[in-house]
Coordinates of C-alpha atoms in Angstrom, one line a residue:
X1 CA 30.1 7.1 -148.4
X2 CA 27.0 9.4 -148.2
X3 CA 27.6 11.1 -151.4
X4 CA 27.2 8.2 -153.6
X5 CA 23.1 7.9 -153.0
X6 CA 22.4 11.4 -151.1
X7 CA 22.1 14.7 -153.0
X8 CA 23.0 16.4 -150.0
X9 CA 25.4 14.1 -149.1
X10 CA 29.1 16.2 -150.1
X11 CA 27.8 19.1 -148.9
X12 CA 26.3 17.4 -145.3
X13 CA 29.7 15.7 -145.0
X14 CA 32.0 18.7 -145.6
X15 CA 30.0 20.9 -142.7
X16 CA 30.1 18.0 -140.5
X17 CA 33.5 18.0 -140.8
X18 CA 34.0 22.1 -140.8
X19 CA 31.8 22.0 -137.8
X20 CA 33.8 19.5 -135.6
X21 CA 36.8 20.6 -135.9
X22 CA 35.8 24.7 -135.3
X23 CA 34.5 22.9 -132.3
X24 CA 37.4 21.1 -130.7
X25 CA 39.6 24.2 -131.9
X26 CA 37.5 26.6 -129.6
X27 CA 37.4 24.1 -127.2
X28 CA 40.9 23.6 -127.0
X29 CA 41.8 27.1 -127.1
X30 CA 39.0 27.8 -124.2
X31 CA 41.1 24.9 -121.9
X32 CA 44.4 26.6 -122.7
X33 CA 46.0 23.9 -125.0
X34 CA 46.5 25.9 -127.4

């Protein structure tokens, strides 16, 4: 759990997450899945 010894760690985690899954929802919409 990188919050637990990371400042940055909440934060860091939350965009990762934001970030992947704008990702695979353009990239799934590009294909024509959705």
């Amino acid at each position: 759990m990188p919050e637990l010894g990371w400042l940055l760690g909440y934060p860091f985690a939350l965009l990762l997450m934001v970030t992947t899954t704008a990702l695979l929802y353009l990239g799934f919409k590009r294909s024509g899945w959705l």
